[in-house]
XYZ file of C-alpha atoms in Angstrom:
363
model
C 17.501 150.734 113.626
C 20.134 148.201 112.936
C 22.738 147.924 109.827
C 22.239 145.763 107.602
C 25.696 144.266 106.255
C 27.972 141.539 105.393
C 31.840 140.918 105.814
C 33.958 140.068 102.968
C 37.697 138.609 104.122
C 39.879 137.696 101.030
C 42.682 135.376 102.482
C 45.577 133.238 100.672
C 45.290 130.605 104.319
C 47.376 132.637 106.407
C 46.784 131.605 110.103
C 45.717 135.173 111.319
C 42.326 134.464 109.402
C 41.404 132.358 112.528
C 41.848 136.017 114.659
C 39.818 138.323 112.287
C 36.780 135.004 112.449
C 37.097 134.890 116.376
C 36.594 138.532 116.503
C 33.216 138.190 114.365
C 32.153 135.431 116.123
C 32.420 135.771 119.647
C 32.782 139.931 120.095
C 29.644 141.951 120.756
C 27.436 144.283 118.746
C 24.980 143.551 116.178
C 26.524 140.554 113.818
C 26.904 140.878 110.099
C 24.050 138.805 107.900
C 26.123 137.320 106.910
C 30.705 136.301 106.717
C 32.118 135.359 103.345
C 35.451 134.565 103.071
C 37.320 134.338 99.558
C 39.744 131.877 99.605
C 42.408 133.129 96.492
C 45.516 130.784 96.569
C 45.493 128.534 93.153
C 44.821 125.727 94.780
C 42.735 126.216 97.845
C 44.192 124.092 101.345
C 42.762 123.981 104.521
C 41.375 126.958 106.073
C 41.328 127.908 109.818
C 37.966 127.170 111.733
C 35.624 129.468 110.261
C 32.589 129.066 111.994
C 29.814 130.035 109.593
C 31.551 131.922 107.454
C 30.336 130.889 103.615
C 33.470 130.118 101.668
C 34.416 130.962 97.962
C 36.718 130.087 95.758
C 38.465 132.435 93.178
C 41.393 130.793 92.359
C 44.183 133.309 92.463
C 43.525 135.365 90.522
C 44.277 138.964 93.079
C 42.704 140.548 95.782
C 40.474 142.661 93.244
C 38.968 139.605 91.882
C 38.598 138.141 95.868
C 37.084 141.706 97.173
C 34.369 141.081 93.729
C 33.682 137.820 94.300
C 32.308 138.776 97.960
C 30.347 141.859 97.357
C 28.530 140.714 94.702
C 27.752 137.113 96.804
C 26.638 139.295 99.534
C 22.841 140.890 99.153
C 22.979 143.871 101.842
C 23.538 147.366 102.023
C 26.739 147.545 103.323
C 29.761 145.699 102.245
C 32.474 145.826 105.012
C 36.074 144.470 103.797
C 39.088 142.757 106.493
C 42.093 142.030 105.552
C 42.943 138.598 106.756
C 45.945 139.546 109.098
C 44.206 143.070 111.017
C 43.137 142.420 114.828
C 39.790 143.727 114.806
C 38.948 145.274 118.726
C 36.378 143.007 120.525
C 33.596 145.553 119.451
C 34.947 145.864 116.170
C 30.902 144.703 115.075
C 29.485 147.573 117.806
C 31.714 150.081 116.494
C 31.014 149.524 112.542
C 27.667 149.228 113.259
C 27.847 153.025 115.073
C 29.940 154.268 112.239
C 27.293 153.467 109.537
C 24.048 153.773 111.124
C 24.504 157.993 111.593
C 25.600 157.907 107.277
C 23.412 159.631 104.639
C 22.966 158.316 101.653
C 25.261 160.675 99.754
C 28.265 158.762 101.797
C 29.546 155.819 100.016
C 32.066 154.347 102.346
C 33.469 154.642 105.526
C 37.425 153.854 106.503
C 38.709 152.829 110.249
C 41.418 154.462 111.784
C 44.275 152.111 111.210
C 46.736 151.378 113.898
C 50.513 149.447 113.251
C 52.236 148.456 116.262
C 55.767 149.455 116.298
C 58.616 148.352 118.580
C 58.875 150.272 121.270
C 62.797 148.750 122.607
C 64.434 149.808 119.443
C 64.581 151.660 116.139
C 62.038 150.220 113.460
C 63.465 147.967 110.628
C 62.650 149.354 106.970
C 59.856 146.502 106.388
C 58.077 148.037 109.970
C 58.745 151.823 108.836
C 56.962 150.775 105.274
C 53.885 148.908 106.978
C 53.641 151.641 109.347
C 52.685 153.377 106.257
C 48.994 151.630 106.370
C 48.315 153.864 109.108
C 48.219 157.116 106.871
C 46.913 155.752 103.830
C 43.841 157.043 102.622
C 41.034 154.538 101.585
C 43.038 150.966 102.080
C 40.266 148.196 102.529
C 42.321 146.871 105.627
C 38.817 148.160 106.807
C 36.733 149.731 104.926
C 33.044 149.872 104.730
C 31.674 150.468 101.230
C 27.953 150.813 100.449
C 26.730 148.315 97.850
C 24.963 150.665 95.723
C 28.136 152.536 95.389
C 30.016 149.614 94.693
C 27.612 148.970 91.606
C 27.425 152.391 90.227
C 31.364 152.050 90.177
C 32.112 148.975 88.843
C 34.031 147.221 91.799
C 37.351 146.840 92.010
C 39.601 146.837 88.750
C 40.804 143.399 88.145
C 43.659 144.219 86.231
C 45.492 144.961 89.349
C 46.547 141.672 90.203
C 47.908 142.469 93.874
C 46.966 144.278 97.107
C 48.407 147.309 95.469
C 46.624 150.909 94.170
C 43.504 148.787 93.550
C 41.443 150.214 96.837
C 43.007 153.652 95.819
C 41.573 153.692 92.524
C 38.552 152.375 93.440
C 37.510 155.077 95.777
C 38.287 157.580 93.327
C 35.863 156.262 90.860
C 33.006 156.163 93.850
C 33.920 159.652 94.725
C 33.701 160.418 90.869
C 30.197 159.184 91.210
C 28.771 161.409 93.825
C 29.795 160.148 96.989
C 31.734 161.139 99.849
C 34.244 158.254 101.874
C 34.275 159.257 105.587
C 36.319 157.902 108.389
C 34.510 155.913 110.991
C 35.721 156.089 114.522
C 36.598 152.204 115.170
C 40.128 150.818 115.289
C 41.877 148.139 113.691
C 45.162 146.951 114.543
C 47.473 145.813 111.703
C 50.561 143.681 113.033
C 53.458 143.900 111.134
C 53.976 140.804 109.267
C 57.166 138.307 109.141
C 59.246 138.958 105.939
C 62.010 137.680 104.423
C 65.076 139.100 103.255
C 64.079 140.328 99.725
C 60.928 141.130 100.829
C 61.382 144.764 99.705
C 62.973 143.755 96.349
C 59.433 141.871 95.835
C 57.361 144.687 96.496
C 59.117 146.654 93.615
C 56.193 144.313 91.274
C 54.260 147.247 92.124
C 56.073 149.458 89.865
C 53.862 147.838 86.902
C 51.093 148.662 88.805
C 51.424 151.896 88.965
C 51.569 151.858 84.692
C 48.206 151.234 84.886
C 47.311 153.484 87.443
C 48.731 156.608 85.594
C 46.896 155.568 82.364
C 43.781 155.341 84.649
C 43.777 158.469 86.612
C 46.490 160.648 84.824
C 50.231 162.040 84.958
C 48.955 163.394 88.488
C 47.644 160.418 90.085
C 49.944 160.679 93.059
C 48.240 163.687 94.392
C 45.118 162.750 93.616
C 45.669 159.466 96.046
C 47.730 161.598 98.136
C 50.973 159.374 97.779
C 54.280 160.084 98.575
C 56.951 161.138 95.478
C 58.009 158.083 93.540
C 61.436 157.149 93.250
C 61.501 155.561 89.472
C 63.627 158.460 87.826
C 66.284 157.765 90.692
C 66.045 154.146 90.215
C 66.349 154.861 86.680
C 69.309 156.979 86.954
C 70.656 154.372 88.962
C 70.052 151.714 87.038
C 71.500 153.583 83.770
C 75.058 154.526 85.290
C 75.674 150.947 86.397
C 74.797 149.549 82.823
C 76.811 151.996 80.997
C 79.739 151.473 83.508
C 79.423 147.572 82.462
C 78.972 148.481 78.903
C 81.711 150.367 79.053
C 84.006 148.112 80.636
C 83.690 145.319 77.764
C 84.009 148.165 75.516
C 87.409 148.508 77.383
C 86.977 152.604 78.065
C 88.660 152.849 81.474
C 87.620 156.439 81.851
C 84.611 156.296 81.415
C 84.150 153.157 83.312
C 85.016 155.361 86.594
C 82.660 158.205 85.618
C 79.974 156.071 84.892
C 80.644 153.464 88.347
C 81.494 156.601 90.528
C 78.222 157.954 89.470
C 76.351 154.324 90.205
C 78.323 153.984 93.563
C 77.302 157.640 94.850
C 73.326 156.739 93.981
C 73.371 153.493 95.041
C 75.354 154.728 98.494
C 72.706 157.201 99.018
C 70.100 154.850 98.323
C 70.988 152.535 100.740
C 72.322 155.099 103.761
C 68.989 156.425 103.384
C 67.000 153.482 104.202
C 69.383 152.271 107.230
C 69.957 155.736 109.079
C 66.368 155.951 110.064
C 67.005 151.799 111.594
C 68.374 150.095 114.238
C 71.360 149.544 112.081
C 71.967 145.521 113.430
C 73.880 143.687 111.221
C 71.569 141.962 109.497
C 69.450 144.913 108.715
C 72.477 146.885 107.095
C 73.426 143.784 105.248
C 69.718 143.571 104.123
C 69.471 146.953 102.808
C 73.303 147.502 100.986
C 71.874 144.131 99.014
C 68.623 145.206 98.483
C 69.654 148.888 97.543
C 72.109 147.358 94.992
C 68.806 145.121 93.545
C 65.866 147.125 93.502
C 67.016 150.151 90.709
C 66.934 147.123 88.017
C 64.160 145.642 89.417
C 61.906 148.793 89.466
C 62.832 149.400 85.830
C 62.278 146.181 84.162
C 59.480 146.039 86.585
C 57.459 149.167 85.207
C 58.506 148.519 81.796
C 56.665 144.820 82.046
C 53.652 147.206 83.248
C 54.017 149.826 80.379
C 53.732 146.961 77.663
C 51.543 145.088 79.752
C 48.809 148.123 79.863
C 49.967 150.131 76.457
C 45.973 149.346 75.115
C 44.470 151.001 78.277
C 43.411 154.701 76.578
C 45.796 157.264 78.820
C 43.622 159.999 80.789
C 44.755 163.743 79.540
C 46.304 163.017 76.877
C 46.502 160.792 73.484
C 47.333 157.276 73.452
C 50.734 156.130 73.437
C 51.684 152.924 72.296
C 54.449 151.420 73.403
C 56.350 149.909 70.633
C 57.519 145.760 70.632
C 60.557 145.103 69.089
C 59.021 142.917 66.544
C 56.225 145.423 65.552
C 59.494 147.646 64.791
C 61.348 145.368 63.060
C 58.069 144.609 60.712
C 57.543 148.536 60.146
C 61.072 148.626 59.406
C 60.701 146.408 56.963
C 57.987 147.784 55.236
C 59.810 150.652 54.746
C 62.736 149.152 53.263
C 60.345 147.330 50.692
C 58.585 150.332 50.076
C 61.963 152.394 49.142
C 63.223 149.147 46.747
C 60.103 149.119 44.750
C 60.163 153.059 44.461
C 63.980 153.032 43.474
C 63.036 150.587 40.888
C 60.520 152.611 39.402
C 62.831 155.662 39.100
C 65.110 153.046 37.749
C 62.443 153.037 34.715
C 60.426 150.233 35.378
C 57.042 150.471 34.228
C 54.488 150.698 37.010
C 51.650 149.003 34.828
C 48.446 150.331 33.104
C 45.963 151.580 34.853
C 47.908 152.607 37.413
C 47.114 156.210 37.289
C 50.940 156.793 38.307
C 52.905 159.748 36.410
C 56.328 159.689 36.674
C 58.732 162.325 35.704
């Protein structure tokens, strides 16, 4: 009996698309019905060759919207999801098709084993040791199989993540939530580690907001529940606190506690940083890289989640009341109020007359 599915790839024209199409095209096993690929830049360019893929268009608007777009085009029972930079095996098709044919119908998706090629001549850089990560993570649509149904029943992906962050986590809790079990297949994919830049680690701290949204969705214990790692926001806050105070306090002109408050920032910050190059090959660039970045990313983590916090203050918090996170001009119009509530009572007591038919007693 064959499988009857369809590939989604969401891409922003990176040239490793033309790999993951190659691999569809020309390796063995029973072919998808059909390839859609979701083309999410802003303003779509050239694409690599890709053979008879169908095309969409989304328009940037996140990998949630892309992964969306393609299910819902697609019209078959399962819905298998590549990233656009994996290397999927030459059987890649023979082995999916094995992993979901032996499924029952309780099972609503099915993960590869995920594989990250590391160095093998030296010590891995931070950006390697962070996408080796991929190869632990539990439910990441690198490759991952869902069945439609399930996809329906849950929604799809959540939109209001706007990068390829928490969004496949969150996901599969909700099918899970619906009755289904998420197995892992036994088919490889290979995820190369990608070029990046020198602040590419500073950029990834966007995710912070992200992760706003994904405690109001899932609860105060969402890390365990997606079986992430401890967060580092309170030191980043801590961080981020001692070095403004220590500014503060130096226009403020308090030498003392200038020291106390920039010995504190230096001792985080130092620990910060010799904890992401120890585990490296400690080059020169690579220390340079992370005594910059270690110095940048406390801030940026803070401002970052609070952009998420007011961003996502409407979304109704699971386990336990709402809490709204307060603008500055919604507290400068309550405080307001209050002040012309207090005048017109202190002229009352003053003995003006609060009208007829006011039903008011003073005394």
């Amino acid at each position: 009996m064959s499988v009857d599915y369809a590939v989604v790839i969401p891409t922003v024209g990176r040239d490793s698309l033309r790999v993951v199409l190659d691999a569809l095209e020309h390796g063995v096993g029973p072919p998808p019905r059909e390839v859609i690929v979701v083309d999410d830049r802003p303003e779509p360019g050239p694409l690599p060759p890709t053979h008879s893929a169908r095309v969409l268009r989304t328009g940037g608007r996140g990998p949630a919207a892309a992964r969306n777009a393609g299910w819902r085009a697609a019209c078959c029972e399962w819905v298998a999801f590549l990233d656009d930079d994996v290397v999927p095996p030459r059987d890649w098709k023979a082995r999916l098709a094995d992993d979901l044919a032996r499924l029952g119908l309780d099972v609503g998706a099915s993960q590869a084993r995920i594989v990250v090629p590391l160095p093998s001549d030296r010590r891995p850089t931070d950006w390697e040791r962070g996408t080796a990560g991929l190869a632990d993570a539990r439910w990441i649509t690198a490759d991952m199989a869902y069945r439609r149904a399930a996809l329906v029943h849950a929604g799809g992906f959540d939109e209001r993540f706007p990068r390829a962050y928490r969004e496949d986590a969150e996901l599969a809790l909700r099918v899970q939530d619906h009755g289904y079990r998420i197995v892992n297949g036994d088919r490889v994919t290979t995820h190369p580690v990608r070029e990046a830049g020198f602040f590419a680690s500073l950029k990834q701290q966007r995710g912070n907001a992200d992760d706003a949204l994904v405690r109001r969705l899932l609860g105060p214990r969402w890390r365990e529940r997606i079986g992430g790692a401890p967060g580092r926001l309170p030191w980043h806050v801590a961080t981020a606190v001692t070095g403004a105070s220590a500014v503060l306090c130096g226009l403020l002109g308090w030498r003392k506690a200038v020291v106390a408050f920039g010995g504190a920032w230096a001792g985080l910050t130092g620990w910060f940083a010799a904890r992401r190059i120890a585990p490296g090959p400690r080059t020169r660039d690579e220390v340079a890289k992370m005594v910059v970045t270690s110095i940048a990313i406390p801030p940026a983590a803070c401002l970052h989640r609070l952009r998420g916090e007011i961003r996502h203050r409407k979304v109704p918090a699971v386990g336990r009341p709402a809490r709204r996170v307060v603008l500055v001009t919604d507290a400068l119009e309550r405080l307001r109020s209050r002040v012309d509530l207090r005048a017109a009572g202190g002229e009352r007591e003053s003995g003006t007359d609060p009208g007829p038919g006011s039903g008011a007693v003073w005394r």
